[in-house]
């Protein structure tokens, strides 16, 4: 027969066991809770961001244990400033900028490259058949282009500053003057020109002419890489799986999220963008065909670094190329096209 004291002792033991069990469940749930991760793109949502949106829409990030927030960039968004302020775990970068910011003490590191080719293009009227013919044209180049690929173009093709004018992100000057050629992006301005003018412009992709940088990269701070390597690895893997799904499967899930973030995006422009990305092998071509989507190599990074030094766009005494990128997250990834 239990005494009040023994009954109380049994109750206390049972309560303790229950509390321990509940604590174990809570710890198990906490251990498997999705890690929050923020990635900011370089522009308004578009096909060039499709793989990231596809990974979000199809649950690839969630499956990798991540609770990802994708935020749009834009013309007034300073990605490096937000990255260094801790407002993002990683941002969508561009080799030239990521290397150059080290001169200012900004420790940004490229960890993967969604695009093996920079999608920047020069667009000319249909009568232009060869790139060299642009030497007799007026070229519209944006402020960023003037301090990245323009010095390279001048050296390689003999263009002059006298023939260059600022690009104001309008295609109207191009449409009004057959003597004008302008910068653009593979899946944007050529589409707008074709749609508005009914002419098919001549499009030269600078990467096909020897311009080496990667694009649509994943760039993280040194701090993030050191403190959250597992999350970075998970984000990179899921993102590149997202690109494979977007380009080889049904892109509808990703496109739906893109249009939600950017209501100005249209189905026909998205379809055009996907077709051009595939046609150019921007994501799945080059080294990605052999080593997997997202790959970056020492040789390509050095090529970009050497080009910047050659054109006096970088002080080599202030920047160690090896610190500006790492292959640790992609060398064994093998997300094959």
Tab-separated table of N, CA, C and O in Angstrom, residues 4 7 25 34 47 59 63 79 91 106 119 130 133 142 148 182 184 226-227 250 255 277 286 291 298 301 310 315:
chain	number	residue	atom	x	y	z
A	4	UNK	N	1.236	8.342	1.374
A	4	UNK	CA	1.219	9.644	0.687
A	4	UNK	C	2.609	10.061	0.244
A	4	UNK	O	2.791	10.622	-0.822
A	7	UNK	N	3.686	7.933	-2.853
A	7	UNK	CA	2.888	8.375	-4.003
A	7	UNK	C	3.435	9.681	-4.554
A	7	UNK	O	3.570	9.874	-5.774
A	25	UNK	N	12.325	16.280	-26.975
A	25	UNK	CA	11.579	16.564	-28.203
A	25	UNK	C	11.861	17.972	-28.692
A	25	UNK	O	12.104	18.210	-29.881
A	34	UNK	N	14.676	24.884	-39.548
A	34	UNK	CA	15.320	25.463	-40.720
A	34	UNK	C	16.119	26.702	-40.329
A	34	UNK	O	15.661	27.533	-39.534
A	47	UNK	N	14.566	36.222	-65.482
A	47	UNK	CA	14.984	34.861	-65.825
A	47	UNK	C	16.411	34.575	-65.381
A	47	UNK	O	16.750	33.425	-65.038
A	59	UNK	N	10.923	23.807	-53.102
A	59	UNK	CA	11.245	23.265	-51.791
A	59	UNK	C	12.663	22.761	-51.628
A	59	UNK	O	12.983	22.097	-50.633
A	63	UNK	N	14.282	21.575	-48.126
A	63	UNK	CA	14.832	20.224	-48.021
A	63	UNK	C	16.268	20.258	-47.512
A	63	UNK	O	16.724	19.335	-46.824
A	79	UNK	N	24.712	46.453	-52.811
A	79	UNK	CA	24.775	45.092	-52.292
A	79	UNK	C	25.929	44.879	-51.320
A	79	UNK	O	25.770	44.213	-50.293
A	91	UNK	N	25.108	37.710	-51.342
A	91	UNK	CA	24.467	38.534	-52.365
A	91	UNK	C	24.873	38.019	-53.744
A	91	UNK	O	25.835	37.270	-53.886
A	106	UNK	N	36.844	45.809	-48.176
A	106	UNK	CA	35.618	45.022	-48.081
A	106	UNK	C	35.936	43.570	-48.407
A	106	UNK	O	36.347	43.252	-49.525
A	119	UNK	N	26.423	37.833	-69.036
A	119	UNK	CA	25.411	38.055	-70.070
A	119	UNK	C	25.423	39.447	-70.697
A	119	UNK	O	24.517	39.793	-71.448
A	130	UNK	N	29.953	42.117	-88.183
A	130	UNK	CA	31.169	41.788	-87.442
A	130	UNK	C	31.405	42.825	-86.356
A	130	UNK	O	31.106	44.000	-86.539
A	133	UNK	N	33.123	46.178	-86.977
A	133	UNK	CA	32.391	47.244	-87.656
A	133	UNK	C	31.886	48.317	-86.696
A	133	UNK	O	31.541	49.425	-87.114
A	142	UNK	N	26.982	52.188	-70.183
A	142	UNK	CA	26.619	52.658	-68.850
A	142	UNK	C	27.828	52.944	-67.980
A	142	UNK	O	28.960	52.569	-68.308
A	148	UNK	N	34.588	48.818	-66.379
A	148	UNK	CA	34.820	47.373	-66.379
A	148	UNK	C	35.256	46.927	-67.770
A	148	UNK	O	36.445	46.864	-68.061
A	182	UNK	N	24.509	49.825	-78.658
A	182	UNK	CA	24.394	50.036	-77.212
A	182	UNK	C	24.660	48.762	-76.433
A	182	UNK	O	24.578	47.654	-76.957
A	184	UNK	N	23.764	46.080	-73.342
A	184	UNK	CA	22.526	45.476	-72.877
A	184	UNK	C	22.836	44.173	-72.181
A	184	UNK	O	23.999	43.821	-71.954
A	226	UNK	N	33.101	31.816	-42.383
A	226	UNK	CA	33.736	31.248	-41.193
A	226	UNK	C	32.718	30.768	-40.166
A	226	UNK	O	32.906	29.731	-39.534
A	227	UNK	N	31.627	31.518	-40.016
A	227	UNK	CA	30.656	31.209	-38.966
A	227	UNK	C	29.510	30.316	-39.423
A	227	UNK	O	28.892	29.628	-38.603
A	250	UNK	N	10.417	21.940	-65.553
A	250	UNK	CA	9.337	22.912	-65.741
A	250	UNK	C	9.670	24.171	-64.953
A	250	UNK	O	9.708	24.134	-63.716
A	255	UNK	N	9.096	30.813	-62.161
A	255	UNK	CA	8.536	31.980	-62.849
A	255	UNK	C	7.389	32.601	-62.072
A	255	UNK	O	7.198	33.823	-62.068
A	277	UNK	N	19.419	31.829	-72.354
A	277	UNK	CA	20.346	31.240	-71.383
A	277	UNK	C	20.749	29.833	-71.823
A	277	UNK	O	21.918	29.441	-71.750
A	286	UNK	N	30.450	25.590	-70.831
A	286	UNK	CA	31.798	25.850	-70.318
A	286	UNK	C	32.239	24.811	-69.306
A	286	UNK	O	31.993	23.613	-69.462
A	291	UNK	N	32.325	19.981	-64.852
A	291	UNK	CA	32.502	19.910	-63.406
A	291	UNK	C	31.216	20.145	-62.605
A	291	UNK	O	31.206	19.933	-61.394
A	298	UNK	N	40.331	28.230	-60.526
A	298	UNK	CA	41.463	29.125	-60.289
A	298	UNK	C	41.864	29.837	-61.578
A	298	UNK	O	42.170	31.028	-61.574
A	301	UNK	N	39.438	32.728	-62.541
A	301	UNK	CA	39.538	33.860	-61.624
A	301	UNK	C	40.834	34.629	-61.860
A	301	UNK	O	40.853	35.863	-61.833
A	310	UNK	N	46.013	44.495	-65.851
A	310	UNK	CA	46.533	44.955	-67.137
A	310	UNK	C	45.950	46.305	-67.544
A	310	UNK	O	46.657	47.170	-68.080
A	315	UNK	N	44.849	47.584	-58.254
A	315	UNK	CA	46.216	47.679	-57.743
A	315	UNK	C	46.598	46.314	-57.164
A	315	UNK	O	46.101	45.934	-56.097
